[in-house]
C-alpha cells in the first residue's frame, strides 16, 4: 500500500526566510501528488499538484514543489515566508493502482517568527 | 462550480442521537472521500466511493458509522448512535479530472 511521510512535525522559520517542507512517498509508480494548506479552523486548500511533465510545479501563494522520482520526494518550497503562511501543510498522494485512494502525510505545522 | 459543499458546517448533538453529515461533490468528479480529523489522530480516511460505489470502508471505525452515495451529486455520512469520541471535523473530498478538492468540513461536537 502507498504511504506518505512528512518527516517534520513542526517547523519554525523567521519571516522572510526560505522554506522547504519535506514529503516522501512509497509507491511503485509515479502517483499524483498534492500539497494542501490548512489554516486553523479552516478546510484544506489545494496549493499545487503534480501529475506529469515538468517536475517543478508552481502553485498559489508563491509556493512551488519539485518532484524527484529518484528520491520519491515532492518537497514544497517558498523563497520568502510571510507571517500569513503559518498553518499546517499536508502532502497527499493518489495512487492510480490503488483505486485512486487519496493518502495523506501526517502534516507539518509551520510557525513563522517575526 | 461552487466547489465541494458540506452541510452543516457545525453540529452539536447529544450522545445517543443520530447525526447525518452531507456532501455535494464537484460535478463530473468520479471519486468521493470522507475523512475525519482530530488533534490526536490527524486526518483519517473513513470511506471512499468511485462512481457512487463504496470501494474501501475499512476506515469506518464502527458499525455506528455508515455512508451512502445514492447518486453522483450527493453523499451522506451517518453516525447512529453518536458518542462524545466522535467529536471531530469531518471532511468530504471530491476527485476527478486531475483535481482533488475538499469541502470546508463539518465540525461535530457530541456532548
Coordinates of N, CA and C in Angstrom, one line a residue:
Chain A
X1 N 0.8 -1.2 0.0 CA 0.0 0.0 0.0 C 0.9 1.2 0.0
X2 N 0.4 2.3 -0.6 CA 1.1 3.5 -0.7 C 1.1 4.2 0.7
X3 N 2.2 5.0 0.9 CA 2.3 5.7 2.2 C 2.9 7.0 1.9
X4 N 2.7 8.0 2.7 CA 3.2 9.3 2.6 C 3.9 9.7 3.9
X5 N 5.1 10.2 3.9 CA 5.8 10.6 5.1 C 6.2 12.1 5.0
X6 N 5.8 12.8 6.1 CA 6.3 14.2 6.3 C 7.1 14.1 7.5
X7 N 8.5 14.1 7.3 CA 9.3 13.9 8.5 C 9.3 14.9 9.6
X8 N 8.9 16.2 9.2 CA 9.0 17.3 10.1 C 7.6 17.5 10.6
X9 N 7.3 17.3 11.9 CA 6.0 17.6 12.5 C 5.8 19.1 12.7
X10 N 6.9 19.8 13.2 CA 6.9 21.2 13.4 C 8.1 21.9 12.7
X11 N 7.9 23.0 12.1 CA 9.0 23.8 11.6 C 8.7 25.3 12.0
X12 N 9.8 25.9 12.4 CA 9.7 27.4 12.7 C 10.7 28.1 11.9
X13 N 10.3 29.1 11.2 CA 11.2 29.9 10.3 C 10.9 31.4 10.6
X14 N 11.8 32.2 10.4 CA 11.7 33.6 10.5 C 11.0 34.2 9.2
X15 N 10.2 35.2 9.5 CA 9.6 35.9 8.3 C 10.6 36.4 7.3
X16 N 10.4 36.1 6.1 CA 11.4 36.5 5.1 C 12.4 35.4 4.7
X17 N 12.5 34.4 5.6 CA 13.4 33.3 5.3 C 12.8 32.3 4.3
X18 N 13.7 31.5 3.7 CA 13.2 30.5 2.8 C 12.6 29.3 3.6
X19 N 11.8 28.5 2.9 CA 11.1 27.4 3.5 C 11.2 26.2 2.6
X20 N 11.4 25.0 3.2 CA 11.3 23.7 2.5 C 10.6 22.7 3.4
X21 N 9.5 22.2 3.0 CA 8.8 21.2 3.7 C 9.0 19.9 2.9
X22 N 9.3 18.9 3.7 CA 9.7 17.6 3.0 C 8.5 16.7 2.9
X23 N 8.5 15.9 1.9 CA 7.4 14.9 1.6 C 8.1 13.7 0.9
X24 N 7.9 12.5 1.4 CA 8.4 11.3 0.7 C 7.2 10.4 0.6
X25 N 7.2 9.6 -0.5 CA 6.1 8.7 -0.7 C 6.6 7.3 -1.0
X26 N 5.8 6.4 -0.7 CA 6.2 5.0 -1.1 C 5.1 4.5 -2.0
X27 N 5.6 4.2 -3.3 CA 4.6 3.8 -4.3 C 5.4 3.3 -5.5
X28 N 5.0 2.3 -6.2 CA 5.8 1.7 -7.2 C 5.9 2.5 -8.5
X29 N 4.9 3.3 -8.7 CA 5.0 4.1 -10.0 C 4.8 5.6 -9.6
X30 N 4.7 6.4 -10.6 CA 4.5 7.8 -10.3 C 3.1 8.1 -10.0
X31 N 2.9 8.5 -8.7 CA 1.5 8.8 -8.3 C 1.1 10.3 -8.7
X32 N -0.1 10.6 -8.4 CA -0.5 12.0 -8.5 C -0.1 12.6 -7.1
X33 N 0.5 13.8 -7.1 CA 1.0 14.4 -5.8 C 0.3 15.7 -5.6
X34 N 0.0 16.0 -4.3 CA -0.6 17.2 -4.0 C 0.0 17.8 -2.7
X35 N -0.1 19.1 -2.6 CA 0.2 19.8 -1.3 C -1.1 20.6 -1.0
X36 N -1.5 20.5 0.3 CA -2.6 21.3 0.8 C -2.1 22.1 2.0
X37 N -2.8 23.2 2.2 CA -2.6 24.0 3.4 C -3.9 24.1 4.2
X38 N -3.8 24.1 5.5 CA -4.9 24.2 6.4 C -4.6 25.2 7.4
X39 N -5.4 26.3 7.4 CA -5.3 27.3 8.5 C -6.2 26.9 9.6
X40 N -5.9 27.4 10.8 CA -6.7 27.0 12.0 C -8.2 27.2 11.8
X41 N -8.9 26.1 12.0 CA -10.4 26.2 11.9 C -10.9 26.2 10.5
X42 N -10.0 26.0 9.5 CA -10.4 26.1 8.1 C -10.3 24.7 7.5
X43 N -10.8 24.6 6.3 CA -10.7 23.4 5.5 C -9.3 23.3 4.8
X44 N -9.1 22.3 4.0 CA -7.9 22.1 3.3 C -7.9 22.8 1.9
X45 N -6.9 23.6 1.6 CA -6.9 24.3 0.4 C -5.8 23.8 -0.5
X46 N -6.0 23.5 -1.7 CA -5.0 23.0 -2.6 C -4.0 24.0 -3.0
X47 N -2.7 23.8 -2.7 CA -1.7 24.7 -3.1 C -1.2 24.4 -4.5
X48 N -0.9 23.1 -4.8 CA -0.4 22.7 -6.1 C -0.5 21.2 -6.3
X49 N -0.3 20.8 -7.5 CA -0.4 19.4 -7.8 C 0.6 19.0 -8.9
X50 N 0.9 17.7 -8.9 CA 1.8 17.2 -10.0 C 1.2 15.9 -10.5
X51 N 1.1 15.8 -11.8 CA 0.6 14.6 -12.5 C 1.7 14.1 -13.4
X52 N 2.2 14.9 -14.2 CA 3.2 14.5 -15.2 C 3.9 15.8 -15.8
X53 N 4.9 15.6 -16.6 CA 5.5 16.8 -17.3 C 6.6 17.4 -16.4
X54 N 6.7 18.7 -16.5 CA 7.7 19.4 -15.8 C 7.7 19.1 -14.3
X55 N 8.8 18.7 -13.8 CA 8.9 18.2 -12.4 C 8.9 19.4 -11.4
X56 N 9.0 20.6 -11.8 CA 8.9 21.7 -10.9 C 7.6 22.4 -11.2
X57 N 6.7 22.4 -10.2 CA 5.3 22.9 -10.4 C 5.2 24.1 -9.5
X58 N 4.5 25.1 -10.1 CA 4.2 26.3 -9.4 C 2.8 26.3 -8.8
X59 N 2.6 26.8 -7.6 CA 1.3 26.8 -7.0 C 0.8 28.2 -6.6
X60 N -0.2 28.3 -5.8 CA -0.7 29.6 -5.4 C 0.2 30.1 -4.2
X61 N 0.0 31.3 -3.9 CA 0.7 32.0 -2.7 C 2.2 31.9 -2.8
X62 N 2.8 31.8 -4.0 CA 4.2 31.8 -4.1 C 4.9 30.5 -3.8
X63 N 4.1 29.4 -3.7 CA 4.7 28.1 -3.4 C 5.1 27.4 -4.7
X64 N 6.1 26.5 -4.5 CA 6.4 25.6 -5.6 C 6.8 24.3 -5.0
X65 N 6.8 23.2 -5.8 CA 7.3 21.9 -5.4 C 8.0 21.2 -6.5
X66 N 8.9 20.4 -6.1 CA 9.7 19.6 -7.1 C 9.5 18.2 -6.9
X67 N 9.1 17.5 -7.9 CA 9.0 16.0 -7.9 C 10.4 15.4 -8.3
X68 N 10.9 14.6 -7.4 CA 12.2 13.9 -7.7 C 11.9 12.4 -7.6
X69 N 11.8 11.8 -8.8 CA 11.5 10.4 -8.8 C 12.5 9.5 -8.1
X70 N 13.8 9.8 -8.3 CA 14.9 9.0 -7.7 C 14.8 9.0 -6.2
X71 N 14.3 10.1 -5.6 CA 14.2 10.2 -4.2 C 12.8 10.0 -3.7
X72 N 11.9 9.7 -4.5 CA 10.4 9.5 -4.1 C 10.0 10.7 -3.3
X73 N 10.4 11.9 -3.7 CA 10.1 13.1 -2.9 C 9.3 14.1 -3.7
X74 N 8.6 14.9 -2.9 CA 7.8 16.0 -3.5 C 7.8 17.2 -2.5
X75 N 9.0 17.8 -2.4 CA 9.2 18.8 -1.3 C 8.6 20.2 -1.8
X76 N 8.0 20.8 -0.8 CA 7.4 22.1 -1.0 C 8.3 23.2 -0.6
X77 N 8.4 24.3 -1.4 CA 9.3 25.4 -1.1 C 8.7 26.7 -1.3
X78 N 9.2 27.7 -0.6 CA 8.9 29.1 -0.8 C 10.1 29.9 -0.5
X79 N 10.5 30.8 -1.4 CA 11.7 31.6 -1.2 C 11.7 32.6 0.0
X80 N 10.5 33.1 0.3 CA 10.4 34.1 1.4 C 9.1 33.9 2.1
X81 N 9.1 33.5 3.3 CA 7.9 33.2 4.0 C 7.3 34.5 4.6
X82 N 6.0 34.5 4.6 CA 5.2 35.6 5.2 C 4.5 35.1 6.5
X83 N 4.2 36.0 7.4 CA 3.6 35.6 8.6 C 2.3 34.8 8.4
X84 N 1.6 35.2 7.3 CA 0.3 34.6 7.0 C 0.5 33.2 6.5
X85 N 1.7 32.7 6.3 CA 1.9 31.3 5.8 C 1.8 30.4 7.0
X86 N 1.8 30.8 8.2 CA 1.7 30.0 9.4 C 0.4 29.1 9.3
X87 N 0.6 27.8 9.2 CA -0.5 26.9 9.0 C 0.0 25.5 9.1
X88 N -0.9 24.6 8.8 CA -0.5 23.2 8.7 C -0.5 22.8 7.2
X89 N 0.5 22.1 6.8 CA 0.7 21.7 5.4 C 0.7 20.2 5.3
X90 N -0.1 19.7 4.3 CA -0.3 18.3 4.1 C 0.2 17.9 2.7
X91 N 1.0 16.9 2.6 CA 1.3 16.3 1.3 C 0.3 15.1 1.1
X92 N -0.1 14.9 -0.1 CA -1.0 13.8 -0.4 C -0.7 13.1 -1.7
X93 N -1.1 11.9 -1.8 CA -0.8 11.0 -2.9 C -2.0 10.3 -3.4
X94 N -2.2 10.3 -4.7 CA -3.3 9.5 -5.3 C -2.5 8.4 -6.1
X95 N -2.7 7.2 -5.7 CA -2.1 6.1 -6.4 C -3.1 5.4 -7.3
X96 N -2.7 5.5 -8.6 CA -3.7 5.0 -9.6 C -4.0 3.5 -9.5
X97 N -3.0 2.7 -9.0 CA -3.3 1.3 -9.0 C -3.9 0.9 -7.6
X98 N -4.3 1.8 -6.8 CA -4.9 1.5 -5.5 C -6.3 2.2 -5.5
X99 N -7.0 2.1 -6.6 CA -8.3 2.6 -6.6 C -8.3 4.1 -6.5
X100 N -7.3 4.8 -6.8 CA -7.2 6.2 -6.7 C -7.4 6.7 -5.3
X101 N -7.0 6.0 -4.3 CA -7.1 6.4 -2.9 C -6.2 7.6 -2.6
X102 N -6.8 8.6 -2.0 CA -6.1 9.8 -1.6 C -5.5 9.6 -0.2
X103 N -4.1 9.5 -0.1 CA -3.5 9.2 1.1 C -2.7 10.4 1.6
X104 N -2.8 10.8 2.8 CA -2.1 12.0 3.4 C -0.9 11.6 4.2
X105 N 0.0 12.5 4.2 CA 1.1 12.5 5.2 C 0.5 13.0 6.5
X106 N 1.3 13.0 7.6 CA 0.8 13.4 8.9 C 0.8 14.9 9.1
X107 N 1.3 15.7 8.1 CA 1.2 17.1 8.2 C 2.4 17.7 8.9
X108 N 2.7 18.9 8.5 CA 3.8 19.7 9.1 C 3.2 21.1 9.5
X109 N 3.4 21.4 10.8 CA 2.9 22.7 11.3 C 4.0 23.7 11.2
X110 N 3.7 24.7 10.4 CA 4.7 25.8 10.2 C 4.4 27.0 11.1
X111 N 5.4 27.4 11.8 CA 5.3 28.6 12.6 C 6.2 29.6 12.1
X112 N 5.8 30.9 12.1 CA 6.6 32.0 11.5 C 6.9 33.0 12.6
X113 N 8.2 33.2 12.8 CA 8.7 34.2 13.8 C 8.8 35.6 13.1
X114 N 8.4 36.6 13.9 CA 8.5 37.9 13.3 C 10.0 38.4 13.1
Chain B
X1 N -18.3 26.4 -10.8 CA -18.7 25.4 -9.8 C -18.4 25.9 -8.4
X2 N -19.3 25.6 -7.5 CA -19.2 26.2 -6.2 C -18.2 25.4 -5.3
X3 N -17.6 24.4 -5.9 CA -16.7 23.6 -5.1 C -17.5 22.5 -4.3
X4 N -16.8 21.8 -3.4 CA -17.4 20.8 -2.6 C -18.2 21.4 -1.5
X5 N -19.4 21.0 -1.4 CA -20.3 21.7 -0.4 C -20.7 20.7 0.7
X6 N -20.4 21.0 1.9 CA -20.7 20.2 3.0 C -21.7 20.9 3.9
X7 N -22.6 20.1 4.5 CA -23.5 20.7 5.5 C -23.9 19.7 6.5
X8 N -24.2 20.1 7.7 CA -24.0 21.5 8.2 C -22.5 21.9 8.4
X9 N -22.2 23.1 8.7 CA -20.8 23.5 9.0 C -20.5 23.1 10.4
X10 N -21.5 23.2 11.3 CA -21.3 22.9 12.7 C -22.5 22.1 13.1
X11 N -22.2 21.1 14.0 CA -23.3 20.3 14.5 C -23.0 20.0 16.0
X12 N -23.9 20.3 16.9 CA -23.8 19.9 18.3 C -24.9 19.1 18.6
X13 N -24.7 17.9 19.1 CA -25.7 16.9 19.4 C -25.4 16.2 20.7
X14 N -26.5 15.6 21.3 CA -26.3 14.9 22.5 C -25.9 13.4 22.2
X15 N -25.2 12.9 23.1 CA -24.8 11.5 23.0 C -26.0 10.6 22.8
X16 N -25.9 9.7 21.8 CA -27.0 8.8 21.6 C -27.9 9.2 20.4
X17 N -27.8 10.5 20.0 CA -28.6 10.9 18.9 C -28.0 10.5 17.5
X18 N -28.8 10.5 16.5 CA -28.3 10.2 15.2 C -27.8 11.5 14.5
X19 N -26.7 11.4 13.8 CA -26.2 12.6 13.1 C -26.0 12.2 11.7
X20 N -26.4 13.1 10.8 CA -26.2 12.9 9.4 C -25.4 14.1 8.8
X21 N -24.3 13.8 8.2 CA -23.5 14.8 7.5 C -23.6 14.6 6.0
X22 N -23.6 15.8 5.3 CA -23.9 15.8 3.9 C -22.8 16.3 3.1
X23 N -22.7 15.8 1.8 CA -21.6 16.3 0.9 C -22.1 16.3 -0.5
X24 N -21.9 17.5 -1.1 CA -22.2 17.6 -2.6 C -20.8 17.7 -3.3
X25 N -20.4 16.7 -4.1 CA -19.1 16.8 -4.7 C -19.2 17.7 -6.0
X26 N -18.0 17.9 -6.6 CA -18.0 18.7 -7.8 C -18.5 17.9 -8.9
X27 N -19.3 18.5 -9.7 CA -19.9 17.8 -10.9 C -18.8 17.3 -11.8
X28 N -19.0 16.0 -12.2 CA -18.0 15.4 -13.1 C -16.9 14.6 -12.4
X29 N -16.7 14.9 -11.1 CA -15.8 14.1 -10.4 C -16.3 12.7 -10.1
X30 N -15.5 11.7 -10.2 CA -16.0 10.3 -10.0 C -15.5 9.7 -8.7
X31 N -14.7 10.4 -7.9 CA -14.4 9.8 -6.6 C -14.8 10.8 -5.5
X32 N -15.3 10.2 -4.4 CA -15.6 10.9 -3.2 C -15.1 10.3 -2.0
X33 N -14.4 11.1 -1.2 CA -13.8 10.6 0.1 C -14.4 11.2 1.3
X34 N -14.5 10.5 2.3 CA -14.9 11.0 3.7 C -13.7 10.8 4.6
X35 N -13.3 11.9 5.2 CA -12.2 11.9 6.2 C -12.7 12.5 7.5
X36 N -12.0 12.1 8.6 CA -12.2 12.6 9.9 C -10.9 13.2 10.4
X37 N -11.0 14.4 11.0 CA -9.7 15.0 11.5 C -9.9 15.3 13.0
X38 N -8.9 14.8 13.8 CA -8.9 15.2 15.2 C -7.4 15.6 15.5
X39 N -7.3 16.2 16.7 CA -5.9 16.6 17.1 C -5.1 15.4 17.3
X40 N -5.7 14.4 17.9 CA -4.9 13.2 18.3 C -4.5 12.3 17.1
X41 N -5.4 12.2 16.2 CA -5.2 11.2 15.1 C -5.0 11.8 13.7
X42 N -5.1 13.1 13.6 CA -4.9 13.8 12.3 C -6.0 13.4 11.4
X43 N -5.7 13.3 10.1 CA -6.6 13.0 9.1 C -6.7 11.5 8.9
X44 N -7.9 11.0 9.0 CA -8.2 9.6 8.9 C -9.2 9.4 7.7
X45 N -8.8 8.5 6.8 CA -9.8 8.1 5.7 C -10.8 7.2 6.3
X46 N -12.1 7.5 6.1 CA -13.1 6.7 6.6 C -13.6 5.7 5.5
X47 N -14.0 6.3 4.4 CA -14.5 5.5 3.3 C -14.4 6.3 2.0
X48 N -14.3 5.6 0.8 CA -14.4 6.4 -0.4 C -15.2 5.6 -1.4
X49 N -15.7 6.4 -2.4 CA -16.6 5.9 -3.4 C -16.0 6.2 -4.8
X50 N -16.3 5.3 -5.7 CA -16.0 5.5 -7.1 C -17.2 5.3 -7.9
X51 N -17.6 6.3 -8.6 CA -18.9 6.3 -9.4 C -20.1 5.8 -8.5
X52 N -20.1 6.3 -7.3 CA -21.2 6.1 -6.4 C -21.1 4.7 -5.6
X53 N -20.1 3.9 -5.9 CA -20.0 2.6 -5.3 C -18.9 2.7 -4.3
X54 N -19.2 2.2 -3.0 CA -18.2 2.2 -2.0 C -17.0 1.2 -2.4
X55 N -15.8 1.7 -2.3 CA -14.6 1.0 -2.7 C -13.9 0.4 -1.5
X56 N -13.7 1.2 -0.5 CA -13.0 0.9 0.7 C -13.6 1.5 1.9
X57 N -14.2 0.7 2.8 CA -14.7 1.3 4.0 C -14.0 0.8 5.2
X58 N -12.8 0.4 5.0 CA -12.0 -0.2 6.2 C -11.7 0.8 7.2
X59 N -11.8 2.1 6.9 CA -11.5 3.1 7.9 C -12.7 3.5 8.7
X60 N -13.9 3.0 8.4 CA -15.1 3.3 9.2 C -14.9 2.7 10.6
X61 N -14.9 3.5 11.6 CA -14.5 3.0 12.9 C -15.4 1.9 13.5
X62 N -16.7 2.0 13.3 CA -17.6 1.0 14.0 C -18.8 0.9 13.1
X63 N -19.6 0.0 13.5 CA -20.9 -0.2 12.8 C -21.9 1.0 13.0
X64 N -21.5 1.8 14.0 CA -22.3 3.0 14.2 C -22.2 4.0 13.0
X65 N -21.2 3.8 12.2 CA -20.9 4.7 11.1 C -21.4 4.0 9.8
X66 N -22.1 4.8 9.0 CA -22.5 4.3 7.7 C -22.4 5.5 6.7
X67 N -22.2 5.1 5.4 CA -22.1 6.2 4.4 C -22.8 5.7 3.2
X68 N -23.4 6.6 2.5 CA -24.1 6.3 1.2 C -23.8 7.3 0.2
X69 N -24.0 6.9 -1.1 CA -23.9 7.8 -2.2 C -24.9 7.4 -3.2
X70 N -26.1 7.9 -3.0 CA -27.3 7.4 -3.8 C -27.2 7.9 -5.3
X71 N -26.4 9.0 -5.5 CA -26.2 9.5 -6.9 C -24.9 10.3 -6.9
X72 N -24.5 10.7 -8.1 CA -23.2 11.3 -8.3 C -23.1 12.7 -7.6
X73 N -24.2 13.2 -7.2 CA -24.2 14.6 -6.7 C -24.4 14.7 -5.2
X74 N -24.4 13.5 -4.5 CA -24.8 13.6 -3.1 C -24.3 12.4 -2.3
X75 N -23.8 12.7 -1.1 CA -23.3 11.6 -0.2 C -23.7 12.0 1.2
X76 N -23.9 11.0 2.0 CA -24.2 11.2 3.4 C -23.3 10.3 4.3
X77 N -22.9 10.8 5.4 CA -22.2 10.0 6.4 C -23.1 10.1 7.7
X78 N -23.5 8.9 8.2 CA -24.4 8.9 9.3 C -23.7 8.2 10.5
X79 N -24.0 8.8 11.7 CA -23.5 8.2 12.9 C -24.7 7.9 13.8
X80 N -24.9 6.7 14.2 CA -26.1 6.3 15.0 C -25.8 5.1 15.8
X81 N -25.8 5.2 17.1 CA -25.9 6.5 17.9 C -24.5 7.2 18.0
X82 N -24.6 8.5 18.2 CA -23.3 9.2 18.3 C -22.8 9.1 19.8
X83 N -21.4 9.3 19.9 CA -20.8 9.2 21.1 C -19.8 10.4 21.2
X84 N -19.4 10.9 22.4 CA -18.5 12.0 22.5 C -17.2 11.8 21.8
X85 N -16.7 10.6 21.7 CA -15.5 10.4 21.0 C -15.6 10.6 19.5
X86 N -16.8 10.7 19.0 CA -17.0 11.0 17.6 C -16.8 12.5 17.2
X87 N -16.6 13.3 18.3 CA -16.4 14.7 18.0 C -15.1 14.9 17.2
X88 N -15.3 15.6 16.1 CA -14.1 15.8 15.2 C -14.6 16.7 14.1
X89 N -13.7 17.0 13.1 CA -14.1 17.7 11.9 C -14.2 16.6 10.8
X90 N -15.3 16.6 10.1 CA -15.4 15.6 9.1 C -15.4 16.3 7.7
X91 N -14.4 15.8 6.9 CA -14.2 16.4 5.6 C -14.7 15.5 4.5
X92 N -15.2 16.1 3.4 CA -15.5 15.4 2.2 C -14.6 15.9 1.1
X93 N -14.0 15.0 0.3 CA -13.2 15.4 -0.8 C -13.7 14.8 -2.1
X94 N -13.5 15.5 -3.2 CA -14.0 15.2 -4.5 C -12.8 15.1 -5.4
X95 N -12.7 14.0 -6.2 CA -11.6 13.8 -7.1 C -12.0 13.5 -8.4
X96 N -11.4 14.1 -9.4 CA -11.7 13.8 -10.8 C -11.0 14.8 -11.7
X97 N -10.8 14.5 -13.0 CA -10.2 15.4 -13.9 C -8.9 16.0 -13.4
X98 N -8.1 15.1 -12.8 CA -6.8 15.6 -12.3 C -6.9 16.6 -11.2
X99 N -8.0 16.6 -10.5 CA -8.3 17.6 -9.4 C -8.6 16.8 -8.1
X100 N -8.3 17.4 -7.0 CA -8.8 16.9 -5.7 C -9.1 18.1 -4.8
X101 N -10.3 18.3 -4.5 CA -10.8 19.4 -3.7 C -11.5 18.9 -2.5
X102 N -11.4 19.7 -1.4 CA -12.1 19.4 -0.1 C -13.2 20.4 0.1
X103 N -14.2 19.9 0.9 CA -15.2 20.8 1.4 C -14.6 21.5 2.6
X104 N -15.4 22.4 3.2 CA -15.0 23.2 4.3 C -15.1 22.4 5.6
X105 N -15.7 21.3 5.6 CA -15.8 20.4 6.7 C -17.0 20.7 7.6
X106 N -17.4 19.7 8.4 CA -18.4 19.8 9.4 C -17.8 19.5 10.7
X107 N -17.9 20.5 11.6 CA -17.4 20.3 13.0 C -18.4 19.7 13.8
X108 N -18.2 18.5 14.2 CA -19.2 17.8 15.0 C -18.8 17.8 16.5
X109 N -19.7 18.1 17.4 CA -19.5 18.1 18.8 C -20.6 17.2 19.4
X110 N -20.2 16.2 20.1 CA -21.2 15.3 20.7 C -21.0 15.5 22.2
X111 N -22.0 15.9 22.9 CA -21.9 16.2 24.3 C -22.7 15.2 25.1

